[in-house]
Amino acid sequence: MVSEQEPAYKVIFVRHGQSTWNKANRFIGWTDPNLTKTGELEARVAGQVLLAAGYEFDIIYTSLLKRSIKTAWVVMDELGLHHVPVVTDWRLNERCYGALVGRNKKECVRVYGEDQVKLWRRSFDVRPPPISEDSSLWPGNNRKYDFLERALIPRTESLQDTQARSVDCWDNTIVPTIRSGKRVCVCGHENNLRSLLKHLDGVSDDDIRHVELPRAVPLIYHLDENFKPIRLEGAAPHLNGRYIGDAEEIAAIMARDLANVYDLSVESNLEESDVPHYAAKLDDLLQPCELTDDAFGERGGLDELNCRESDIEETPLFIYKSHEDAARARV
Ligand SMILES: O=C(O)[C@H](O)COP(=O)(O)O
């Protein structure tokens, strides 16, 4: 039976926006490419979708990788939550893709076949071949990880390996924070989030093969007092949580991502297509327009105690149709 009763706790998961290596269709893992402009826009739309749905956070957890950290910043920017801590934790890093890191995913399908690449990407316990410790792409050669015990720096990881550290972070860091009454967002990666959701929802080793996460689409979870998910109406397949966004847009994102790796008849790189997909139908949610003092309604224009007009450097990309939302977005 589907329940929409007020849960004991809520938590939101968001995968980062497009990075330069997503755009190039490469395996990324612990490598640290930047967000693209499209990725930043994806993150902005995620923030706006959350704003429109009335979400606020007291803390956001993310990895040590800048595609997720910057996504978290952009989401919080859209929510007007610049003062809220963005806490980084290596345990929320993407799964280490071993020797596949840097390789083009569709090229790997051509060379190794669809079944092998599916095993590497979506199975629970299969590790890709390990990366050499001599490689500049091995995270152990990145001084960012100097603080981490060397034995903990992976040369490759299965989803199961990733789950061990993600769940450790969930149980010992995130759950106590949620229990203390803080409203939490977790901004992460396809596989570290898949591993966490597998744990939370008790998804079987077989079913987890079919769980794919679209980029920058907020996924809401309602939890009971024991931190068990309460199934939501419209829940994503195999999960108990529900995406916030337009169902058709989300389906288009999923179809694009699958075709971009596995459909060998598609020669072009769909990440480079001129028609990006976002979690929202932009026409429904957003309306580009001029920012005027009137947009701030009863707040009587800009608050001179906190902000001079010259401090506003850029016109926002999108302004809400609703003036009330626009005012909240800029608080
Ligand atoms: O590390 C990567 O390549 C991506 O973040 C996720 O990749 P996947 O969708 O191929 O698992």
mmCIF file of C-alpha atoms and ligand atoms in Angstrom:
data_model
loop_
_atom_site.group_PDB
_atom_site.id
_atom_site.type_symbol
_atom_site.label_atom_id
_atom_site.label_comp_id
_atom_site.label_asym_id
_atom_site.label_seq_id
_atom_site.Cartn_x
_atom_site.Cartn_y
_atom_site.Cartn_z
ATOM 1 C CA MET A 1 0.000 0.000 0.000
ATOM 2 C CA VAL A 2 1.368 3.378 -1.023
ATOM 3 C CA SER A 3 1.738 5.813 1.843
ATOM 4 C CA GLU A 4 2.064 9.585 1.721
ATOM 5 C CA GLN A 5 1.736 10.045 5.487
ATOM 6 C CA GLU A 6 4.104 12.562 7.072
ATOM 7 C CA PRO A 7 7.335 10.587 7.513
ATOM 8 C CA ALA A 8 9.674 10.709 10.496
ATOM 9 C CA TYR A 9 12.449 11.949 8.212
ATOM 10 C CA LYS A 10 13.059 13.079 4.640
ATOM 11 C CA VAL A 11 16.285 13.070 2.659
ATOM 12 C CA ILE A 12 17.072 14.171 -0.884
ATOM 13 C CA PHE A 13 19.663 12.562 -3.148
ATOM 14 C CA VAL A 14 21.000 14.387 -6.218
ATOM 15 C CA ARG A 15 23.528 13.132 -8.744
ATOM 16 C CA HIS A 16 25.920 15.800 -10.032
ATOM 17 C CA GLY A 17 25.491 17.652 -13.352
ATOM 18 C CA GLN A 18 27.412 16.932 -16.555
ATOM 19 C CA SER A 19 31.224 16.997 -16.266
ATOM 20 C CA THR A 20 33.675 17.342 -19.141
ATOM 21 C CA TRP A 21 34.289 13.583 -19.016
ATOM 22 C CA ASN A 22 30.566 12.808 -18.994
ATOM 23 C CA LYS A 23 30.394 14.921 -22.124
ATOM 24 C CA ALA A 24 33.307 12.993 -23.640
ATOM 25 C CA ASN A 25 31.559 9.716 -22.646
ATOM 26 C CA ARG A 26 34.568 8.526 -20.616
ATOM 27 C CA PHE A 27 34.729 6.376 -17.486
ATOM 28 C CA ILE A 28 35.500 8.806 -14.662
ATOM 29 C CA GLY A 29 35.585 7.224 -11.202
ATOM 30 C CA TRP A 30 37.808 9.180 -8.778
ATOM 31 C CA THR A 31 39.177 11.393 -11.580
ATOM 32 C CA ASP A 32 38.168 14.998 -11.078
ATOM 33 C CA PRO A 33 36.849 16.705 -14.236
ATOM 34 C CA ASN A 34 34.997 19.995 -13.922
ATOM 35 C CA LEU A 35 31.319 20.659 -14.560
ATOM 36 C CA THR A 36 30.505 21.808 -18.081
ATOM 37 C CA LYS A 37 28.233 24.796 -18.664
ATOM 38 C CA THR A 38 25.457 22.288 -19.356
ATOM 39 C CA GLY A 39 26.289 20.556 -16.074
ATOM 40 C CA GLU A 40 25.960 23.824 -14.220
ATOM 41 C CA LEU A 41 22.609 24.437 -15.883
ATOM 42 C CA GLU A 42 21.465 20.922 -14.958
ATOM 43 C CA ALA A 43 22.403 21.675 -11.352
ATOM 44 C CA ARG A 44 20.602 25.036 -11.500
ATOM 45 C CA VAL A 45 17.447 23.363 -12.729
ATOM 46 C CA ALA A 46 17.755 20.772 -9.934
ATOM 47 C CA GLY A 47 17.930 23.631 -7.438
ATOM 48 C CA GLN A 48 14.966 25.375 -8.991
ATOM 49 C CA VAL A 49 12.917 22.188 -8.997
ATOM 50 C CA LEU A 50 13.680 21.800 -5.282
ATOM 51 C CA LEU A 51 12.848 25.445 -4.617
ATOM 52 C CA ALA A 52 9.538 25.162 -6.446
ATOM 53 C CA ALA A 53 8.725 22.010 -4.443
ATOM 54 C CA GLY A 54 9.470 23.863 -1.188
ATOM 55 C CA TYR A 55 12.627 22.048 -0.019
ATOM 56 C CA GLU A 56 15.247 23.608 2.232
ATOM 57 C CA PHE A 57 18.327 22.038 3.809
ATOM 58 C CA ASP A 58 20.456 22.577 6.888
ATOM 59 C CA ILE A 59 23.445 20.663 5.490
ATOM 60 C CA ILE A 60 24.529 19.038 2.244
ATOM 61 C CA TYR A 61 26.915 16.077 2.079
ATOM 62 C CA THR A 62 29.018 15.405 -0.977
ATOM 63 C CA SER A 63 32.236 13.766 -2.189
ATOM 64 C CA LEU A 64 35.764 15.121 -2.648
ATOM 65 C CA LEU A 65 35.119 15.463 -6.392
ATOM 66 C CA LYS A 66 34.399 18.866 -7.844
ATOM 67 C CA ARG A 67 31.607 17.826 -10.202
ATOM 68 C CA SER A 68 29.564 17.009 -7.085
ATOM 69 C CA ILE A 69 30.876 19.796 -4.883
ATOM 70 C CA LYS A 70 30.063 22.426 -7.511
ATOM 71 C CA THR A 71 26.652 20.864 -8.120
ATOM 72 C CA ALA A 72 26.007 21.196 -4.385
ATOM 73 C CA TRP A 73 27.074 24.864 -4.492
ATOM 74 C CA VAL A 74 24.797 25.618 -7.448
ATOM 75 C CA VAL A 75 21.816 23.850 -5.861
ATOM 76 C CA MET A 76 22.348 25.810 -2.637
ATOM 77 C CA ASP A 77 22.779 29.019 -4.658
ATOM 78 C CA GLU A 78 19.387 28.460 -6.279
ATOM 79 C CA LEU A 79 17.856 27.761 -2.875
ATOM 80 C CA GLY A 80 19.430 30.905 -1.408
ATOM 81 C CA LEU A 81 21.188 28.702 1.175
ATOM 82 C CA HIS A 82 24.723 30.051 0.831
ATOM 83 C CA HIS A 83 25.237 29.949 4.587
ATOM 84 C CA VAL A 84 24.554 26.228 4.852
ATOM 85 C CA PRO A 85 27.570 23.867 5.214
ATOM 86 C CA VAL A 86 28.610 21.743 2.253
ATOM 87 C CA VAL A 87 30.428 18.846 3.927
ATOM 88 C CA THR A 88 32.811 16.795 1.775
ATOM 89 C CA ASP A 89 33.648 13.179 2.581
ATOM 90 C CA TRP A 90 35.842 10.749 0.590
ATOM 91 C CA ARG A 91 33.464 7.910 1.433
ATOM 92 C CA LEU A 92 30.942 9.534 -0.915
ATOM 93 C CA ASN A 93 33.348 9.470 -3.880
ATOM 94 C CA GLU A 94 32.288 7.770 -7.108
ATOM 95 C CA ARG A 95 33.177 4.077 -7.488
ATOM 96 C CA CYS A 96 36.801 3.686 -8.656
ATOM 97 C CA TYR A 97 36.536 2.399 -12.231
ATOM 98 C CA GLY A 98 40.077 0.944 -12.248
ATOM 99 C CA ALA A 99 41.785 0.565 -15.619
ATOM 100 C CA LEU A 100 38.611 1.696 -17.413
ATOM 101 C CA VAL A 101 39.134 5.274 -16.202
ATOM 102 C CA GLY A 102 39.588 7.630 -19.118
ATOM 103 C CA ARG A 103 38.319 5.173 -21.724
ATOM 104 C CA ASN A 104 35.348 5.960 -23.964
ATOM 105 C CA LYS A 105 32.330 3.913 -22.861
ATOM 106 C CA LYS A 106 30.920 3.214 -26.321
ATOM 107 C CA GLU A 107 34.389 2.268 -27.550
ATOM 108 C CA CYS A 108 34.575 -0.254 -24.675
ATOM 109 C CA VAL A 109 31.230 -1.724 -25.804
ATOM 110 C CA ARG A 110 32.722 -2.130 -29.308
ATOM 111 C CA VAL A 111 35.891 -3.772 -27.971
ATOM 112 C CA TYR A 112 34.616 -5.909 -25.055
ATOM 113 C CA GLY A 113 30.923 -6.301 -25.961
ATOM 114 C CA GLU A 114 27.738 -5.075 -24.318
ATOM 115 C CA ASP A 115 27.502 -7.919 -21.782
ATOM 116 C CA GLN A 116 30.991 -7.349 -20.385
ATOM 117 C CA VAL A 117 30.521 -3.566 -20.121
ATOM 118 C CA LYS A 118 27.134 -4.090 -18.424
ATOM 119 C CA LEU A 119 28.815 -6.398 -15.921
ATOM 120 C CA TRP A 120 31.488 -3.813 -15.171
ATOM 121 C CA ARG A 121 29.001 -0.942 -14.897
ATOM 122 C CA ARG A 122 25.953 -2.402 -13.232
ATOM 123 C CA SER A 123 26.711 -5.731 -11.495
ATOM 124 C CA PHE A 124 27.037 -5.775 -7.702
ATOM 125 C CA ASP A 125 30.255 -7.681 -7.187
ATOM 126 C CA VAL A 126 32.329 -7.535 -10.384
ATOM 127 C CA ARG A 127 35.398 -5.292 -10.304
ATOM 128 C CA PRO A 128 36.796 -3.754 -13.494
ATOM 129 C CA PRO A 129 40.491 -4.540 -14.073
ATOM 130 C CA PRO A 130 42.657 -2.600 -11.579
ATOM 131 C CA ILE A 131 44.552 0.539 -12.516
ATOM 132 C CA SER A 132 48.345 0.509 -12.132
ATOM 133 C CA GLU A 133 49.793 2.418 -9.193
ATOM 134 C CA ASP A 134 52.159 3.983 -11.742
ATOM 135 C CA SER A 135 49.290 5.627 -13.598
ATOM 136 C CA SER A 136 48.828 9.368 -13.101
ATOM 137 C CA LEU A 137 45.112 8.577 -12.962
ATOM 138 C CA TRP A 138 45.465 6.403 -9.844
ATOM 139 C CA PRO A 139 44.086 8.503 -6.971
ATOM 140 C CA GLY A 140 47.032 7.460 -4.783
ATOM 141 C CA ASN A 141 49.188 9.735 -6.966
ATOM 142 C CA ASN A 142 46.950 12.720 -6.220
ATOM 143 C CA ARG A 143 48.109 14.627 -3.138
ATOM 144 C CA LYS A 144 44.471 15.394 -2.335
ATOM 145 C CA TYR A 145 44.340 11.884 -0.894
ATOM 146 C CA ASP A 146 47.534 12.182 1.167
ATOM 147 C CA PHE A 147 45.388 12.260 4.293
ATOM 148 C CA LEU A 148 43.929 8.828 3.502
ATOM 149 C CA GLU A 149 45.550 5.593 4.603
ATOM 150 C CA ARG A 150 47.124 4.155 1.434
ATOM 151 C CA ALA A 151 45.379 0.806 1.844
ATOM 152 C CA LEU A 152 42.039 2.622 1.566
ATOM 153 C CA ILE A 153 42.833 4.166 -1.834
ATOM 154 C CA PRO A 154 41.312 1.751 -4.355
ATOM 155 C CA ARG A 155 42.835 0.495 -7.605
ATOM 156 C CA THR A 156 39.395 -0.725 -8.648
ATOM 157 C CA GLU A 157 36.016 -1.164 -6.942
ATOM 158 C CA SER A 158 32.872 -3.187 -7.445
ATOM 159 C CA LEU A 159 29.552 -1.642 -6.436
ATOM 160 C CA GLN A 160 29.822 -3.786 -3.293
ATOM 161 C CA ASP A 161 33.189 -2.218 -2.412
ATOM 162 C CA THR A 162 31.713 1.238 -2.985
ATOM 163 C CA GLN A 163 28.735 0.334 -0.829
ATOM 164 C CA ALA A 164 30.943 -0.539 2.150
ATOM 165 C CA ARG A 165 32.292 3.026 2.414
ATOM 166 C CA SER A 166 29.039 4.785 1.355
ATOM 167 C CA VAL A 167 27.044 2.907 3.968
ATOM 168 C CA ASP A 168 29.695 3.626 6.599
ATOM 169 C CA CYS A 169 29.200 7.340 5.862
ATOM 170 C CA TRP A 170 25.417 6.949 5.868
ATOM 171 C CA ASP A 171 25.238 5.023 9.158
ATOM 172 C CA ASN A 172 27.850 6.922 11.119
ATOM 173 C CA THR A 173 27.679 10.467 9.755
ATOM 174 C CA ILE A 174 24.476 11.167 7.814
ATOM 175 C CA VAL A 175 21.929 9.244 9.889
ATOM 176 C CA PRO A 176 22.996 10.890 13.178
ATOM 177 C CA THR A 177 22.686 14.285 11.473
ATOM 178 C CA ILE A 178 19.191 13.513 10.206
ATOM 179 C CA ARG A 179 18.246 12.129 13.620
ATOM 180 C CA SER A 180 19.347 15.401 15.215
ATOM 181 C CA GLY A 181 16.613 17.142 13.223
ATOM 182 C CA LYS A 182 18.693 18.577 10.367
ATOM 183 C CA ARG A 183 17.283 18.584 6.839
ATOM 184 C CA VAL A 184 19.835 16.779 4.678
ATOM 185 C CA CYS A 185 20.674 16.636 0.983
ATOM 186 C CA VAL A 186 23.237 14.130 -0.332
ATOM 187 C CA CYS A 187 24.855 15.190 -3.589
ATOM 188 C CA GLY A 188 26.732 12.320 -5.172
ATOM 189 C CA HIS A 189 27.551 10.101 -8.092
ATOM 190 C CA GLU A 190 25.784 7.450 -10.087
ATOM 191 C CA ASN A 191 27.408 4.467 -8.383
ATOM 192 C CA ASN A 192 27.978 5.678 -4.861
ATOM 193 C CA LEU A 193 24.286 6.668 -4.803
ATOM 194 C CA ARG A 194 23.225 3.360 -6.402
ATOM 195 C CA SER A 195 25.152 1.524 -3.689
ATOM 196 C CA LEU A 196 23.490 3.559 -0.955
ATOM 197 C CA LEU A 197 19.995 3.146 -2.404
ATOM 198 C CA LYS A 198 20.569 -0.607 -2.786
ATOM 199 C CA HIS A 199 21.305 -0.709 0.925
ATOM 200 C CA LEU A 200 18.392 1.535 1.943
ATOM 201 C CA ASP A 201 15.780 -0.142 -0.250
ATOM 202 C CA GLY A 202 17.110 -3.692 0.041
ATOM 203 C CA VAL A 203 17.344 -3.947 -3.766
ATOM 204 C CA SER A 204 18.485 -7.441 -4.786
ATOM 205 C CA ASP A 205 21.869 -8.037 -6.438
ATOM 206 C CA ASP A 206 19.967 -8.892 -9.604
ATOM 207 C CA ASP A 207 17.626 -5.886 -9.646
ATOM 208 C CA ILE A 208 20.360 -3.352 -8.967
ATOM 209 C CA ARG A 209 21.620 -4.095 -12.497
ATOM 210 C CA HIS A 210 18.592 -2.226 -13.793
ATOM 211 C CA VAL A 211 18.884 0.869 -11.603
ATOM 212 C CA GLU A 212 20.300 3.886 -13.455
ATOM 213 C CA LEU A 213 20.326 7.401 -12.023
ATOM 214 C CA PRO A 214 19.773 10.432 -14.243
ATOM 215 C CA ARG A 215 22.072 13.390 -13.599
ATOM 216 C CA ALA A 216 20.860 16.286 -11.480
ATOM 217 C CA VAL A 217 17.337 14.992 -10.889
ATOM 218 C CA PRO A 218 16.444 15.270 -7.187
ATOM 219 C CA LEU A 219 15.284 11.970 -5.695
ATOM 220 C CA ILE A 220 13.191 12.307 -2.556
ATOM 221 C CA TYR A 221 13.055 9.661 0.160
ATOM 222 C CA HIS A 222 10.646 9.458 3.095
ATOM 223 C CA LEU A 223 12.036 7.443 6.009
ATOM 224 C CA ASP A 224 10.333 5.957 9.039
ATOM 225 C CA GLU A 225 11.701 6.266 12.592
ATOM 226 C CA ASN A 226 14.040 3.297 11.901
ATOM 227 C CA PHE A 227 15.384 4.980 8.751
ATOM 228 C CA LYS A 228 13.586 2.493 6.535
ATOM 229 C CA PRO A 229 12.219 4.018 3.302
ATOM 230 C CA ILE A 230 8.454 4.463 3.009
ATOM 231 C CA ARG A 231 7.375 3.670 -0.542
ATOM 232 C CA LEU A 232 6.217 6.809 -2.342
ATOM 233 C CA GLU A 233 3.570 7.017 -5.015
ATOM 234 C CA GLY A 234 5.298 7.251 -8.387
ATOM 235 C CA ALA A 235 8.467 5.666 -6.975
ATOM 236 C CA ALA A 236 11.302 4.997 -9.438
ATOM 237 C CA PRO A 237 11.592 1.366 -10.637
ATOM 238 C CA HIS A 238 13.147 -0.924 -7.945
ATOM 239 C CA LEU A 239 13.356 2.026 -5.514
ATOM 240 C CA ASN A 240 11.058 3.500 -2.873
ATOM 241 C CA GLY A 241 11.995 7.110 -3.584
ATOM 242 C CA ARG A 242 10.479 9.376 -6.235
ATOM 243 C CA TYR A 243 12.172 11.732 -8.679
ATOM 244 C CA ILE A 244 11.125 15.348 -8.578
ATOM 245 C CA GLY A 245 10.735 16.477 -12.153
ATOM 246 C CA ASP A 246 8.788 15.949 -15.309
ATOM 247 C CA ALA A 247 8.317 12.210 -16.013
ATOM 248 C CA GLU A 248 8.787 12.589 -19.785
ATOM 249 C CA GLU A 249 11.945 14.654 -19.394
ATOM 250 C CA ILE A 250 13.380 12.119 -16.948
ATOM 251 C CA ALA A 251 12.553 9.231 -19.316
ATOM 252 C CA ALA A 252 14.297 11.151 -22.144
ATOM 253 C CA ILE A 253 17.426 11.608 -19.995
ATOM 254 C CA MET A 254 17.513 7.863 -19.156
ATOM 255 C CA ALA A 255 17.010 6.853 -22.801
ATOM 256 C CA ARG A 256 19.756 9.231 -23.958
ATOM 257 C CA ASP A 257 22.213 7.919 -21.365
ATOM 258 C CA LEU A 258 21.584 4.272 -22.293
ATOM 259 C CA ALA A 259 21.814 4.899 -26.040
ATOM 260 C CA ASN A 260 24.980 6.922 -25.595
ATOM 261 C CA VAL A 261 26.780 3.872 -24.216
ATOM 262 C CA TYR A 262 25.094 0.825 -25.732
ATOM 263 C CA ASP A 263 23.453 1.807 -29.024
ATOM 264 C CA LEU A 264 26.219 1.226 -31.543
ATOM 265 C CA SER A 265 23.954 2.387 -34.367
ATOM 266 C CA VAL A 266 24.066 5.892 -32.896
ATOM 267 C CA GLU A 267 27.312 7.327 -34.242
ATOM 268 C CA SER A 268 27.039 10.799 -32.693
ATOM 269 C CA ASN A 269 27.775 11.581 -29.069
ATOM 270 C CA LEU A 270 24.348 12.319 -27.587
ATOM 271 C CA GLU A 271 25.932 14.265 -24.705
ATOM 272 C CA GLU A 272 26.964 16.807 -27.302
ATOM 273 C CA SER A 273 23.508 17.137 -28.815
ATOM 274 C CA ASP A 274 22.080 20.618 -29.029
ATOM 275 C CA VAL A 275 18.978 19.679 -27.079
ATOM 276 C CA PRO A 276 19.912 19.043 -23.444
ATOM 277 C CA HIS A 277 17.330 17.502 -21.157
ATOM 278 C CA TYR A 278 16.612 18.809 -17.708
ATOM 279 C CA ALA A 279 14.470 17.410 -14.916
ATOM 280 C CA ALA A 280 11.897 20.120 -15.530
ATOM 281 C CA LYS A 281 10.014 21.206 -18.587
ATOM 282 C CA LEU A 282 11.490 24.679 -18.590
ATOM 283 C CA ASP A 283 8.404 26.308 -20.065
ATOM 284 C CA ASP A 284 6.307 24.982 -17.199
ATOM 285 C CA LEU A 285 8.624 25.935 -14.392
ATOM 286 C CA LEU A 286 10.713 28.818 -15.511
ATOM 287 C CA GLN A 287 10.316 31.995 -17.420
ATOM 288 C CA PRO A 288 13.306 34.081 -18.444
ATOM 289 C CA CYS A 289 12.471 37.699 -17.702
ATOM 290 C CA GLU A 290 14.010 40.958 -16.559
ATOM 291 C CA LEU A 291 14.808 41.264 -12.846
ATOM 292 C CA THR A 292 13.082 44.355 -11.476
ATOM 293 C CA ASP A 293 12.678 45.657 -7.944
ATOM 294 C CA ASP A 294 9.028 44.794 -8.313
ATOM 295 C CA ALA A 295 9.996 41.128 -8.403
ATOM 296 C CA PHE A 296 10.773 41.403 -4.699
ATOM 297 C CA GLY A 297 7.217 42.479 -3.918
ATOM 298 C CA GLU A 298 6.528 43.368 -0.315
ATOM 299 C CA ARG A 299 10.168 43.110 0.716
ATOM 300 C CA GLY A 300 10.411 46.611 -0.737
ATOM 301 C CA GLY A 301 13.340 46.064 -3.064
ATOM 302 C CA LEU A 302 16.871 45.081 -2.087
ATOM 303 C CA ASP A 303 17.778 44.831 1.553
ATOM 304 C CA GLU A 304 20.428 47.523 1.928
ATOM 305 C CA LEU A 305 21.712 46.109 5.225
ATOM 306 C CA ASN A 306 22.834 42.925 3.540
ATOM 307 C CA CYS A 307 23.330 43.707 -0.081
ATOM 308 C CA ARG A 308 24.014 46.721 -2.262
ATOM 309 C CA GLU A 309 22.701 46.591 -5.790
ATOM 310 C CA SER A 310 26.264 46.568 -7.152
ATOM 311 C CA ASP A 311 26.915 43.297 -5.271
ATOM 312 C CA ILE A 312 24.628 41.488 -7.670
ATOM 313 C CA GLU A 313 27.070 40.565 -10.388
ATOM 314 C CA GLU A 314 25.009 38.619 -12.835
ATOM 315 C CA THR A 315 21.451 38.474 -13.993
ATOM 316 C CA PRO A 316 20.189 35.045 -12.937
ATOM 317 C CA LEU A 317 19.662 32.608 -15.771
ATOM 318 C CA PHE A 318 16.032 32.098 -14.981
ATOM 319 C CA ILE A 319 13.604 33.931 -12.777
ATOM 320 C CA TYR A 320 10.573 32.303 -11.322
ATOM 321 C CA LYS A 321 7.189 33.199 -12.667
ATOM 322 C CA SER A 322 6.109 33.572 -9.081
ATOM 323 C CA HIS A 323 7.478 36.739 -7.492
ATOM 324 C CA GLU A 324 7.293 35.090 -4.089
ATOM 325 C CA ASP A 325 9.668 32.349 -5.239
ATOM 326 C CA ALA A 326 11.973 34.922 -6.804
ATOM 327 C CA ALA A 327 12.181 36.749 -3.505
ATOM 328 C CA ARG A 328 12.922 33.526 -1.592
ATOM 329 C CA ALA A 329 15.542 32.538 -4.129
ATOM 330 C CA ARG A 330 17.473 35.715 -3.487
ATOM 331 C CA VAL A 331 17.251 35.849 0.320
HETATM 332 O O1 LIG B 1 32.453 7.279 -13.129
HETATM 333 C C1 LIG B 1 31.751 7.410 -14.140
HETATM 334 O O2 LIG B 1 32.139 7.113 -15.280
HETATM 335 C C2 LIG B 1 30.365 7.977 -13.991
HETATM 336 O O3 LIG B 1 30.318 8.829 -12.933
HETATM 337 C C3 LIG B 1 29.330 6.922 -13.827
HETATM 338 O O4 LIG B 1 29.528 6.010 -14.771
HETATM 339 P P1 LIG B 1 28.530 4.841 -15.173
HETATM 340 O O5 LIG B 1 27.190 5.458 -15.454
HETATM 341 O O6 LIG B 1 29.190 4.273 -16.398
HETATM 342 O O7 LIG B 1 28.509 3.874 -14.038
#
